[in-house]
Amino acid sequence: MSARTYADFTTQATFEIKKCDVFKLDEGPATQVVLTRDEGLQYYRTMQTMRRMELKADQLYKQKIIRGFCHLYDGQEACAVGIEASINLSDHLITAYRAHGYTYTRGGTVKEIMAELTGRRGGIAKGKGGSMHMYCKHFYGGNGIVGAQGQIFETYNMAALWKLPVIFICENNRYGMGTSVERAAASTDYFKRGEFIPGLRVDGMDVLCVREATRFAADHCRSGKGPILMELQTYRYHGHSMSDPGVSYRTREEIQEVRSKSDPISMLKDRMLSNNMASVEELKEIDVEVRKEIEDAAQFATTDPEPPLEELCNHIFCDMPSLEVRGTNPWAKLKSVS
Amino acid sequence: MAASLRCFLRSGKNTVSALQRRDFHRSAPAAVQMTVRDALNQAMDEELERDERVFLLGEEVAQYDGAYKVSRGLWKKYGDKRIIDTPISEINVLLQAGLRPICEFMTFNFSMQAIDQIINSAAKTYYMSAGLQSVPIVFRGPNGASAGVAAQHSQCFAAWYGHCPGLKVVSPWNSEDAKGLLKSAIRDENPVVVLENELLYGVPFEMSEEAQSKDFTIPIGKAKIERQGNSITLVAHSRYVGHCLDAAAVLAKEGIECEVINLRTIRPMDVETIETSVMKTNHLVTVEGGWPQFGIGAEICARIMEGPAFNYLDSPVTRVTGVDIPMPYAKILEDHSLPQVKDIIFSVKKTLNI
């Protein structure tokens, strides 16, 4: 137990953060931000939980307890945490397949998320969705979205035309599966691709940058100015998915460099320690608690039974009285309830 | 000996050629084992070499060696001009006049993003131009269920593409099918959809010496009888051909001899082979991984009814299909969403009223 009392810690500090590149905006997010001790501890705990959860998922996948697709988020924690810090749970969020982090920040528990990865009845989607299809209140997944380059421009057009309060977020982790952005995009200034929609380019490895940029973007939308685009420059430590070692199209040195110089959790930790906002022991204690939470969740996820066969055909339609569903042969008449 | 003979029979060779193979006085033709992945790779390699207008494009096909490694080594051999990585954008379907593109979809689920191009630009153009503009393009990639990839990545598109005039649609099962049909597809002047199967990529099958030749092709539009029988006809495509053969082996022990037909081509479908078989066996079971409504089995039923074989049926045709639900993720649910060998055996017995 720490010998210092909480009265010894600084309750808040001001930090200088990287300036965002802006597009079609007269001013950008603030570069001087205040972080309170409580906020810092909360961000630290959340990011550490996400980090450990993804690493546990990696382990379970290699043990073949998780199957199918598994796209891990480690390295990108500052994005989900920073975004959630500046929006409300009553706002709506939708993302692509690298979704475990957002499922957690949107209100899913580690237990439910892990049990979904292992396909058990206690999973957040009752085992029916898997890694890419997790949902909770005001969180619409988790989708196997592919590129859809054309559709995004159609979306930009409608959002701008109707002045919809939408923040379009691009988590630019430098690679589209195995193809670097330079090989895939005629212009890699993604924050400018909205053309008539203003944009921000943000340091996605710094949770305070992401938080500040999201605050700015949310204010922009809520004040009726229409949509805005946010490009978060981030990095994923794992390959595209568990079937991609992640080193055939980038070097181990590159991954190592990001880990040592820009890791989001380390960055926050260093800031808090050097400003006397927390002690090493305190953070270690959080680590221990997080580790236990993950272990308990993994235990649940590996022992919870699979969904019952009676669930097979449920949830095809909403609001329908009981429906008959054809099985694999004409004599197999299965039942579906909403 | 019995095992190798079964192996020959399973690969479709009849007993006579199997015995001929053991004549040591002539140079014995050597069959080799080859995975479906390697057979597809060999087909593309040979066609790229044969015709410089042929090229391959798709996500991760070049430097990554292919998402499922089907195009491994081709970029190293043929370079940037013939093997092209496209950004993650399925709508990038190039219809360059004079060239012969092979367009790889990482899975056919993603082809829905480009389906307007496939149908409205590829399939219909020759008709709309009254024969002026042909479209010699191949669309290939894994189709249907894999293992644990859930609802958005497990759909079978055989019925969707099989519905459209102007498209040819093939669905190979083993390595010979894969190589022969893909080569025919590349050489065909029409748009051809090649529905591969991810679970079969790593499975080795025997390749006859004939199939190892650089000119080996399998005609599009012709089904193959993989196993002869008199009791009942089983018709399937892709992975389920294997399931049918497994079911046939079990049923043979009870004296039920199944004739197993490998469709090979979905469109144009070889109904004649099915009819001839049904006129012999009087019973028919169709097996597919896709959903039942408006599916391959449904089409076969309709065609049988419209033709001479109808009067030879002793019982209605039975369709064995995927369960009519989006694909669930959990293993136990996924296993029960697709036809298993025991479902085929059950259906055969019900159809024969045993």
XYZ file of C-alpha atoms in Angstrom:
692
model
C 0.000 0.000 0.000
C 1.339 3.410 -0.942
C 2.845 5.384 1.899
C 1.592 8.567 0.355
C -1.911 9.772 0.841
C -4.042 11.014 -1.989
C -3.615 14.534 -0.733
C -0.039 14.328 -1.973
C -1.075 13.988 -5.593
C -1.715 16.791 -8.026
C -5.436 16.848 -8.756
C -5.041 18.192 -12.249
C -2.429 19.400 -14.674
C -2.268 21.243 -17.941
C -0.634 19.590 -20.932
C 0.546 20.838 -24.258
C -0.675 18.531 -27.043
C 0.096 18.291 -30.729
C -1.712 20.734 -32.964
C -4.142 19.142 -35.393
C -3.944 19.737 -39.109
C -7.192 21.323 -40.214
C -9.062 21.432 -43.477
C -11.755 23.995 -44.270
C -11.710 25.190 -40.664
C -10.633 28.579 -39.318
C -9.505 27.140 -36.033
C -8.776 23.720 -34.598
C -8.988 21.941 -31.251
C -7.200 23.450 -28.242
C -3.530 22.605 -27.795
C -3.500 23.206 -24.056
C -5.663 20.779 -22.183
C -6.454 19.975 -18.602
C -6.348 16.416 -17.338
C -7.621 15.640 -13.868
C -6.206 12.836 -11.775
C -9.515 10.991 -11.837
C -9.788 11.245 -15.595
C -6.211 10.063 -15.995
C -6.757 7.039 -13.807
C -9.969 6.197 -15.636
C -8.352 6.453 -19.087
C -5.410 4.404 -17.876
C -7.626 1.678 -16.496
C -9.821 1.557 -19.599
C -6.916 1.419 -22.032
C -5.092 -1.166 -19.982
C -8.246 -3.294 -19.807
C -8.634 -3.120 -23.582
C -4.954 -3.948 -24.091
C -5.046 -6.978 -21.813
C -8.346 -8.131 -23.262
C -6.952 -8.147 -26.787
C -3.807 -9.973 -25.711
C -5.926 -12.569 -23.975
C -7.981 -12.950 -27.145
C -4.728 -13.542 -29.063
C -3.867 -16.309 -26.615
C -7.291 -17.939 -26.821
C -7.242 -17.771 -30.608
C -3.899 -19.581 -30.734
C -5.395 -22.216 -28.461
C -8.217 -22.502 -31.008
C -10.808 -21.560 -28.401
C -11.676 -18.530 -30.507
C -12.301 -19.331 -34.169
C -13.038 -17.586 -37.445
C -11.947 -13.991 -37.820
C -10.351 -11.985 -35.025
C -9.117 -8.430 -35.666
C -7.258 -7.062 -32.659
C -7.173 -3.462 -31.493
C -4.013 -3.279 -29.406
C -2.111 -0.090 -30.190
C -5.249 1.817 -31.071
C -6.686 2.134 -27.550
C -6.345 5.926 -27.419
C -8.849 6.235 -30.273
C -11.805 4.468 -28.672
C -11.101 5.867 -25.217
C -10.474 9.424 -26.434
C -13.643 9.422 -28.515
C -15.853 8.091 -25.755
C -14.428 10.700 -23.358
C -15.993 13.474 -25.421
C -19.312 11.955 -26.402
C -22.293 10.704 -24.438
C -23.484 7.142 -24.170
C -26.712 8.395 -25.706
C -24.888 9.313 -28.913
C -24.775 6.643 -31.613
C -21.663 4.860 -32.833
C -21.017 2.355 -35.594
C -17.731 0.832 -36.660
C -16.117 -1.877 -38.817
C -14.699 -5.234 -37.835
C -11.922 -4.114 -35.458
C -14.633 -3.611 -32.894
C -13.711 -5.089 -29.517
C -12.415 -1.785 -28.155
C -15.569 0.143 -29.028
C -17.797 -2.618 -27.693
C -16.069 -2.086 -24.363
C -16.164 1.713 -24.329
C -19.804 1.683 -25.377
C -20.786 -0.362 -22.342
C -20.070 -4.017 -23.029
C -18.332 -5.914 -20.229
C -15.101 -7.819 -20.754
C -16.946 -10.974 -19.741
C -19.641 -10.547 -22.394
C -17.107 -9.651 -25.052
C -14.849 -12.618 -24.378
C -17.777 -15.021 -24.172
C -18.915 -13.763 -27.560
C -15.460 -14.425 -28.997
C -15.624 -17.979 -27.691
C -19.176 -18.392 -28.995
C -20.989 -19.020 -25.708
C -24.485 -18.269 -24.548
C -23.217 -15.550 -22.186
C -21.762 -13.613 -25.100
C -22.952 -10.103 -25.845
C -24.724 -11.435 -28.959
C -25.554 -14.791 -27.362
C -22.790 -16.421 -29.374
C -24.489 -15.768 -32.691
C -22.362 -12.846 -33.889
C -18.752 -13.524 -33.046
C -15.834 -11.090 -33.154
C -17.137 -8.826 -35.865
C -20.770 -8.586 -34.849
C -21.059 -7.238 -31.316
C -23.771 -4.785 -30.365
C -25.002 -2.861 -27.347
C -27.192 0.153 -26.652
C -26.377 2.897 -29.170
C -23.603 0.785 -30.647
C -24.373 -0.794 -33.981
C -21.455 -3.166 -34.346
C -19.071 -4.545 -35.522
C -19.563 -5.003 -39.310
C -17.576 -6.850 -41.938
C -17.373 -3.649 -43.918
C -15.109 -3.643 -46.913
C -13.587 -0.534 -48.437
C -16.775 0.865 -49.856
C -14.849 3.760 -51.271
C -17.688 4.891 -53.480
C -20.322 4.639 -50.793
C -18.415 6.864 -48.415
C -18.543 9.695 -50.939
C -22.260 9.214 -51.378
C -22.552 9.393 -47.611
C -20.444 12.558 -47.389
C -22.689 14.148 -49.982
C -25.934 13.401 -48.164
C -24.559 14.279 -44.739
C -23.333 17.643 -46.010
C -26.492 18.333 -48.000
C -28.755 17.691 -45.034
C -26.286 19.090 -42.443
C -26.370 15.865 -40.452
C -24.551 15.881 -37.097
C -22.117 13.108 -38.036
C -18.463 12.720 -37.150
C -16.817 10.535 -39.777
C -13.779 8.920 -38.212
C -10.933 7.327 -40.094
C -8.607 5.262 -37.895
C -5.608 5.435 -40.192
C -3.337 2.643 -39.007
C -1.230 2.926 -42.177
C -2.238 -0.400 -43.731
C -5.325 -1.772 -45.428
C -4.739 -5.405 -44.516
C -1.375 -5.966 -46.222
C -1.311 -2.904 -48.429
C 0.249 0.322 -47.190
C -1.811 3.491 -47.654
C 0.691 4.811 -50.187
C -0.037 1.829 -52.436
C -3.789 2.058 -52.057
C -4.712 5.735 -52.048
C -4.160 8.414 -54.639
C -4.207 10.871 -51.727
C -3.332 9.807 -48.194
C -4.650 13.063 -46.693
C -7.783 11.297 -45.604
C -8.961 14.216 -43.509
C -9.293 16.234 -46.725
C -11.218 13.608 -48.653
C -14.547 14.976 -47.505
C -13.923 17.761 -50.025
C -16.744 20.028 -48.874
C -16.734 18.618 -45.327
C -14.243 20.133 -42.865
C -11.613 17.814 -41.470
C -9.047 17.281 -38.714
C -5.917 15.169 -38.671
C -5.248 13.995 -35.135
C -2.474 12.170 -33.303
C -4.395 8.985 -32.595
C -1.765 7.633 -30.195
C -2.395 10.425 -27.672
C -5.646 9.979 -25.774
C -5.725 13.680 -24.896
C -5.407 14.672 -28.560
C -8.219 12.353 -29.502
C -10.373 13.601 -26.659
C -9.808 17.227 -27.528
C -10.381 16.705 -31.232
C -13.583 14.771 -30.540
C -14.783 17.524 -28.213
C -14.171 20.045 -30.987
C -15.880 17.843 -33.573
C -18.859 17.106 -31.331
C -19.342 20.837 -30.629
C -19.209 21.487 -34.367
C -21.981 18.959 -34.991
C -24.133 19.846 -32.022
C -24.103 23.527 -32.965
C -25.762 22.665 -36.262
C -22.763 23.168 -38.537
C -23.168 19.787 -40.195
C -20.785 16.844 -40.570
C -17.065 16.794 -39.875
C -14.259 14.338 -40.622
C -11.607 13.179 -38.164
C -8.544 11.248 -39.272
C -6.839 9.573 -36.327
C -3.266 8.593 -37.082
C -2.810 5.400 -35.161
C -1.126 1.982 -35.324
C -2.034 -1.643 -34.740
C 0.576 -3.913 -33.193
C -1.022 -7.112 -34.457
C -1.459 -8.007 -38.085
C -4.728 -7.275 -39.857
C -6.283 -10.354 -38.274
C -5.036 -13.420 -36.448
C -4.210 -15.117 -39.758
C -1.830 -12.275 -40.669
C 1.561 -12.271 -38.902
C 1.807 -8.588 -39.758
C 5.479 -8.651 -40.723
C 5.437 -9.432 -44.411
C 4.486 -5.870 -45.363
C 6.127 -3.960 -42.517
C 9.290 -4.435 -40.473
C 9.578 -5.580 -36.887
C 11.714 -2.500 -36.320
C 8.812 -0.276 -37.297
C 6.463 -2.028 -34.874
C 9.075 -1.844 -32.117
C 9.666 1.831 -32.727
C 6.011 2.671 -32.371
C 5.794 0.575 -29.215
C 8.731 2.323 -27.593
C 8.045 5.879 -28.684
C 4.292 6.228 -29.115
C 2.479 3.623 -27.075
C -0.747 5.273 -25.852
C -0.726 3.668 -22.416
C 2.949 4.444 -21.764
C 2.423 8.027 -22.887
C -0.375 8.571 -20.414
C 1.507 6.818 -17.645
C 4.620 8.959 -18.164
C 2.528 12.137 -18.112
C 0.814 11.215 -14.887
C 3.958 10.080 -13.107
C 6.074 13.039 -14.122
C 3.359 15.421 -12.974
C 2.834 13.699 -9.670
C -0.699 12.728 -10.568
C -0.312 9.099 -9.552
C 2.256 6.773 -8.068
C 3.937 3.790 -9.657
C 2.396 1.531 -7.024
C -1.073 2.858 -7.676
C -0.822 2.161 -11.385
C 0.612 -1.265 -10.677
C -2.382 -1.957 -8.481
C -4.673 -1.058 -11.351
C -2.683 -3.440 -13.556
C -3.209 -6.223 -11.063
C -6.948 -5.553 -10.863
C -7.216 -5.458 -14.642
C -5.308 -8.692 -14.991
C -7.684 -10.359 -12.559
C -10.732 -9.035 -14.395
C -9.410 -10.443 -17.668
C -8.572 -13.803 -16.095
C -12.044 -14.079 -14.595
C -13.610 -13.143 -17.909
C -11.488 -15.682 -19.787
C -12.454 -18.308 -17.249
C -16.114 -17.523 -17.837
C -15.631 -17.432 -21.581
C -14.081 -20.876 -21.659
C -16.493 -22.568 -19.274
C -19.840 -21.009 -20.193
C -21.806 -23.492 -22.332
C -22.475 -22.955 -26.021
C -25.869 -21.591 -27.018
C -28.706 -24.140 -26.931
C -29.852 -25.574 -30.263
C -33.336 -24.178 -29.620
C -31.792 -20.732 -30.233
C -30.666 -21.640 -33.758
C -33.514 -20.005 -35.669
C -34.498 -17.205 -33.285
C -34.249 -13.501 -34.148
C -34.781 -13.725 -37.892
C -37.574 -11.185 -37.827
C -38.642 -8.639 -35.261
C -42.140 -8.629 -33.806
C -43.245 -11.829 -35.532
C -45.269 -14.501 -33.832
C -43.604 -17.885 -33.856
C -42.404 -18.826 -37.336
C -41.554 -22.157 -38.943
C -38.098 -22.426 -40.480
C -36.911 -25.079 -42.913
C -34.020 -27.153 -41.631
C -31.490 -29.001 -43.765
C -34.182 -31.287 -45.200
C -37.966 -31.000 -45.726
C -38.745 -33.075 -42.627
C -36.744 -30.804 -40.370
C -39.209 -28.144 -39.298
C -37.528 -25.757 -36.875
C -39.013 -22.983 -34.784
C -38.158 -19.291 -34.750
C -39.309 -16.754 -32.193
C -38.571 -13.048 -32.196
C -4.330 -52.130 -52.342
C -8.000 -51.798 -51.525
C -7.381 -48.328 -50.190
C -5.580 -47.165 -53.318
C -8.293 -48.694 -55.486
C -10.937 -46.786 -53.499
C -8.815 -43.726 -54.033
C -8.851 -44.269 -57.791
C -12.587 -44.843 -57.815
C -13.217 -41.779 -55.695
C -11.218 -39.662 -58.088
C -13.560 -40.746 -60.818
C -11.391 -43.209 -62.665
C -12.995 -46.478 -63.579
C -11.435 -49.795 -62.629
C -10.151 -50.486 -66.120
C -7.852 -47.507 -66.278
C -6.728 -48.198 -62.729
C -5.548 -51.635 -63.810
C -3.952 -50.254 -66.964
C -1.941 -47.967 -64.760
C -0.188 -50.931 -63.235
C 1.298 -52.127 -66.533
C 5.012 -51.617 -65.997
C 6.022 -52.340 -69.572
C 4.762 -49.005 -70.768
C 5.912 -45.853 -68.993
C 3.292 -45.764 -66.256
C 1.339 -42.493 -66.093
C 1.960 -41.038 -62.675
C -0.894 -39.506 -60.750
C 0.115 -36.949 -58.155
C -1.570 -35.469 -55.109
C -2.327 -31.789 -55.448
C -4.309 -29.424 -53.274
C -7.120 -27.362 -54.776
C -5.104 -24.218 -54.004
C -2.136 -25.456 -56.015
C -4.395 -26.592 -58.843
C -5.888 -23.096 -59.101
C -2.423 -21.585 -58.923
C -1.207 -23.876 -61.687
C -4.215 -23.055 -63.853
C -3.568 -19.313 -63.572
C 0.180 -19.714 -64.057
C -0.353 -21.722 -67.248
C -2.920 -19.316 -68.664
C -0.816 -16.245 -67.810
C 2.047 -17.837 -69.700
C -0.090 -18.913 -72.638
C -1.815 -15.587 -73.308
C -0.231 -12.236 -72.481
C -3.629 -10.552 -72.430
C -4.543 -12.475 -69.278
C -3.921 -10.697 -65.982
C -5.010 -11.009 -62.363
C -6.308 -8.258 -60.120
C -7.731 -8.186 -56.632
C -7.002 -7.316 -53.014
C -3.682 -8.659 -51.734
C -3.148 -10.896 -54.813
C 0.310 -9.569 -55.595
C 2.753 -8.733 -52.813
C 0.804 -10.527 -50.102
C 0.665 -13.677 -52.316
C -3.110 -13.753 -52.034
C -5.387 -13.560 -49.008
C -5.718 -17.345 -49.154
C -2.390 -17.802 -50.938
C -4.029 -18.970 -54.164
C -1.883 -16.560 -56.205
C 1.346 -17.365 -54.362
C 4.449 -16.795 -56.461
C 2.609 -15.275 -59.427
C 3.606 -11.668 -58.746
C 7.246 -12.688 -58.421
C 7.044 -14.443 -61.768
C 4.892 -12.065 -63.803
C 5.370 -8.679 -62.128
C 3.294 -5.556 -61.633
C 1.817 -5.416 -65.119
C 0.147 -8.828 -64.913
C -0.622 -9.222 -61.192
C -2.214 -6.122 -59.728
C -3.073 -5.266 -56.129
C -6.208 -3.179 -55.950
C -7.237 -1.052 -52.982
C -10.041 -2.439 -50.866
C -12.708 -1.474 -53.353
C -14.696 -4.211 -54.977
C -16.147 -1.923 -57.549
C -12.728 -1.764 -59.209
C -13.702 -4.162 -61.949
C -11.757 -3.342 -65.059
C -13.453 -4.076 -68.317
C -10.668 -3.100 -70.629
C -11.429 -4.049 -74.189
C -8.929 -6.543 -75.561
C -7.598 -7.683 -72.214
C -8.668 -10.774 -70.307
C -8.884 -9.964 -66.601
C -9.173 -12.471 -63.797
C -10.798 -10.632 -60.949
C -10.315 -12.133 -57.502
C -12.806 -11.420 -54.730
C -11.449 -12.124 -51.277
C -14.778 -13.848 -50.769
C -17.914 -13.700 -52.887
C -19.663 -11.961 -50.007
C -17.660 -8.868 -50.985
C -18.744 -9.247 -54.595
C -22.072 -7.774 -53.552
C -20.298 -4.417 -53.621
C -19.484 -4.988 -57.285
C -22.551 -6.979 -58.285
C -23.923 -4.135 -60.368
C -20.781 -4.297 -62.496
C -20.886 -8.073 -62.743
C -24.502 -8.214 -63.885
C -25.116 -4.952 -65.675
C -21.718 -4.413 -67.220
C -20.357 -7.910 -67.660
C -23.302 -10.276 -68.078
C -25.579 -8.150 -70.232
C -23.177 -6.278 -72.509
C -22.850 -8.834 -75.304
C -26.629 -8.979 -75.573
C -27.175 -5.229 -75.325
C -24.562 -4.585 -78.023
C -26.066 -7.283 -80.289
C -22.805 -9.180 -80.359
C -20.454 -6.230 -80.840
C -18.787 -6.188 -77.438
C -17.772 -9.425 -75.737
C -16.623 -9.516 -72.143
C -14.000 -12.212 -71.543
C -13.673 -11.765 -67.795
C -13.365 -14.245 -64.921
C -14.607 -13.528 -61.401
C -13.207 -15.993 -58.898
C -12.892 -16.447 -55.172
C -14.158 -18.439 -52.199
C -17.922 -18.916 -51.944
C -20.172 -20.241 -49.214
C -19.465 -21.112 -45.604
C -16.019 -21.325 -44.092
C -15.440 -22.028 -40.380
C -16.586 -19.526 -37.766
C -16.696 -16.497 -40.040
C -20.318 -15.713 -39.153
C -23.232 -14.192 -40.998
C -21.657 -11.614 -43.320
C -18.908 -13.919 -44.606
C -20.629 -17.251 -45.136
C -23.200 -16.815 -47.876
C -23.437 -19.046 -50.963
C -23.972 -17.072 -54.171
C -24.542 -19.964 -56.583
C -28.273 -19.202 -56.850
C -27.756 -15.431 -57.146
C -25.323 -15.663 -60.064
C -26.969 -18.756 -61.550
C -30.090 -16.683 -62.030
C -28.590 -14.379 -64.678
C -28.519 -14.904 -68.426
C -25.210 -13.855 -69.924
C -23.153 -15.262 -67.041
C -21.548 -18.664 -66.887
C -21.177 -20.020 -63.381
C -18.959 -22.919 -62.350
C -18.445 -24.552 -58.962
C -15.451 -26.925 -58.777
C -15.138 -29.647 -56.160
C -11.733 -31.346 -56.393
C -8.346 -30.263 -57.778
C -9.007 -31.505 -61.296
C -12.277 -29.602 -61.351
C -10.514 -26.512 -60.039
C -7.758 -26.539 -62.627
C -9.852 -27.648 -65.594
C -12.772 -25.326 -64.957
C -10.627 -22.289 -64.192
C -8.629 -22.775 -67.381
C -11.827 -23.091 -69.384
C -13.191 -20.007 -67.685
C -10.090 -17.977 -68.576
C -10.222 -19.133 -72.179
C -13.966 -18.481 -72.465
C -15.080 -15.336 -74.315
C -17.885 -14.795 -71.829
C -17.984 -13.576 -68.215
C -17.529 -16.600 -65.959
C -18.051 -16.728 -62.198
C -15.856 -19.363 -60.528
C -17.207 -20.275 -57.095
C -14.346 -21.827 -55.147
C -14.494 -23.058 -51.565
C -12.105 -21.951 -48.845
C -12.367 -25.190 -46.879
C -11.249 -27.141 -49.944
C -8.184 -25.017 -50.715
C -5.891 -27.111 -48.521
C -7.379 -30.510 -49.392
C -5.214 -32.754 -51.594
C -6.822 -34.740 -54.397
C -5.396 -36.970 -57.034
C -4.458 -35.321 -60.320
C -4.308 -37.701 -63.249
C -1.472 -37.288 -65.714
C -3.969 -35.920 -68.186
C -4.926 -33.245 -65.665
C -1.297 -32.295 -65.151
C -0.966 -31.232 -68.779
C -0.822 -27.558 -69.696
C -3.761 -27.990 -72.054
C -6.073 -29.769 -69.666
C -9.484 -28.148 -69.585
C -12.896 -29.287 -68.425
C -15.836 -28.199 -70.581
C -18.170 -25.708 -68.953
C -21.745 -26.999 -68.910
C -21.043 -30.677 -68.368
C -21.671 -32.517 -65.095
C -19.671 -35.554 -64.035
C -20.807 -38.832 -62.554
C -18.417 -39.383 -59.675
C -19.964 -42.652 -58.569
C -22.324 -44.987 -60.352
C -25.349 -46.514 -58.668
C -28.852 -47.783 -59.233
C -30.831 -47.017 -56.107
C -30.956 -43.221 -56.076
C -29.369 -40.145 -57.656
C -27.557 -37.564 -55.535
C -26.712 -34.243 -57.171
C -24.387 -31.716 -55.529
C -21.815 -29.040 -56.278
C -18.560 -28.037 -54.590
C -17.862 -29.314 -51.074
C -21.088 -31.295 -50.861
C -19.969 -33.661 -53.605
C -17.537 -34.996 -51.015
C -20.318 -35.248 -48.431
C -22.454 -37.198 -50.908
C -19.646 -39.639 -51.624
C -19.166 -40.144 -47.890
C -22.892 -40.764 -47.447
C -22.839 -43.160 -50.422
C -20.052 -45.183 -48.819
C -22.097 -45.600 -45.639
C -25.307 -46.423 -47.519
C -23.524 -48.993 -49.702
C -23.068 -51.124 -46.602
C -26.853 -51.339 -46.396
C -27.179 -52.246 -50.034
C -28.217 -48.780 -51.188
C -26.138 -47.790 -54.218
C -26.134 -44.051 -54.798
C -25.253 -42.461 -58.109
C -23.387 -39.259 -57.246
C -23.371 -36.450 -59.777
C -20.915 -33.556 -59.477
C -22.681 -30.637 -61.187
C -19.407 -28.776 -61.900
C -21.347 -26.063 -63.737
C -24.278 -24.164 -62.244
C -25.060 -22.246 -65.404
C -25.604 -23.572 -68.018
C -26.746 -26.544 -65.939
C -26.328 -30.057 -67.371
C -29.894 -31.188 -66.760
C -29.555 -34.022 -69.247
C -27.068 -35.925 -67.117
C -29.393 -35.603 -64.137
C -32.398 -36.712 -66.183
C -30.614 -39.768 -67.590
C -29.624 -40.760 -64.088
C -33.105 -40.235 -62.623
C -34.630 -42.290 -65.418
C -32.383 -45.099 -64.214
C -32.708 -44.745 -60.428
C -36.216 -43.226 -60.068
C -35.233 -41.175 -57.023
C -33.431 -37.852 -56.605
C -31.877 -35.952 -53.724
C -30.155 -32.600 -54.288
C -27.551 -31.313 -51.828
C -26.267 -27.738 -51.488
C -24.863 -25.399 -48.844
C -27.002 -22.414 -49.844
C -30.452 -21.490 -48.539
C -33.438 -23.462 -49.799
C -35.638 -20.743 -51.206
C -34.988 -20.186 -54.914
C -31.824 -22.306 -54.685
C -29.971 -24.816 -56.885
C -32.121 -27.703 -55.636
C -35.268 -25.718 -56.359
C -34.148 -25.165 -59.953
C -33.279 -28.839 -60.408
C -36.726 -29.832 -59.119
C -38.422 -27.497 -61.578
C -36.370 -28.719 -64.530
C -36.970 -32.394 -63.705
C -40.661 -31.684 -63.530
C -40.594 -30.018 -66.934
C -38.747 -32.855 -68.656
C -38.996 -36.580 -69.443
C -37.554 -37.723 -66.121
C -40.640 -36.627 -64.160
C -42.557 -39.740 -65.151
C -39.764 -41.928 -63.830
C -39.827 -40.520 -60.293
C -41.159 -42.901 -57.651
C -41.204 -40.159 -55.025
C -40.881 -36.366 -54.914
C -37.387 -34.925 -55.165
C -35.793 -34.129 -51.805
C -33.670 -31.008 -51.349
C -30.976 -31.026 -48.672
C -29.901 -27.431 -48.061
C -28.458 -24.992 -45.551
C -30.876 -23.970 -42.798
C -32.936 -20.909 -43.733
C -31.153 -18.518 -41.307
C -28.185 -16.129 -41.326
C -25.044 -18.062 -40.378
C -24.506 -18.076 -36.614
C -21.011 -17.855 -35.123
C -21.035 -20.397 -32.234
C -19.648 -23.733 -33.405
C -22.556 -25.863 -32.293
C -25.011 -23.585 -34.075
C -22.874 -23.330 -37.206
C -22.561 -27.128 -37.431
C -26.338 -27.401 -37.348
C -26.816 -24.744 -40.020
C -25.319 -26.743 -42.874
C -25.992 -30.200 -44.369
C -24.051 -32.937 -42.621
C -23.413 -36.415 -43.992
C -26.029 -37.778 -41.612
C -28.640 -35.377 -43.054
C -27.942 -36.781 -46.523
C -28.207 -40.378 -45.302
C -31.464 -39.543 -43.513
C -32.886 -37.863 -46.603
C -31.931 -40.747 -48.883
C -33.702 -43.234 -46.645
C -36.791 -41.022 -46.343
C -36.898 -40.596 -50.105
C -36.577 -44.357 -50.614
C -39.166 -44.856 -47.901
C -36.808 -47.050 -45.895
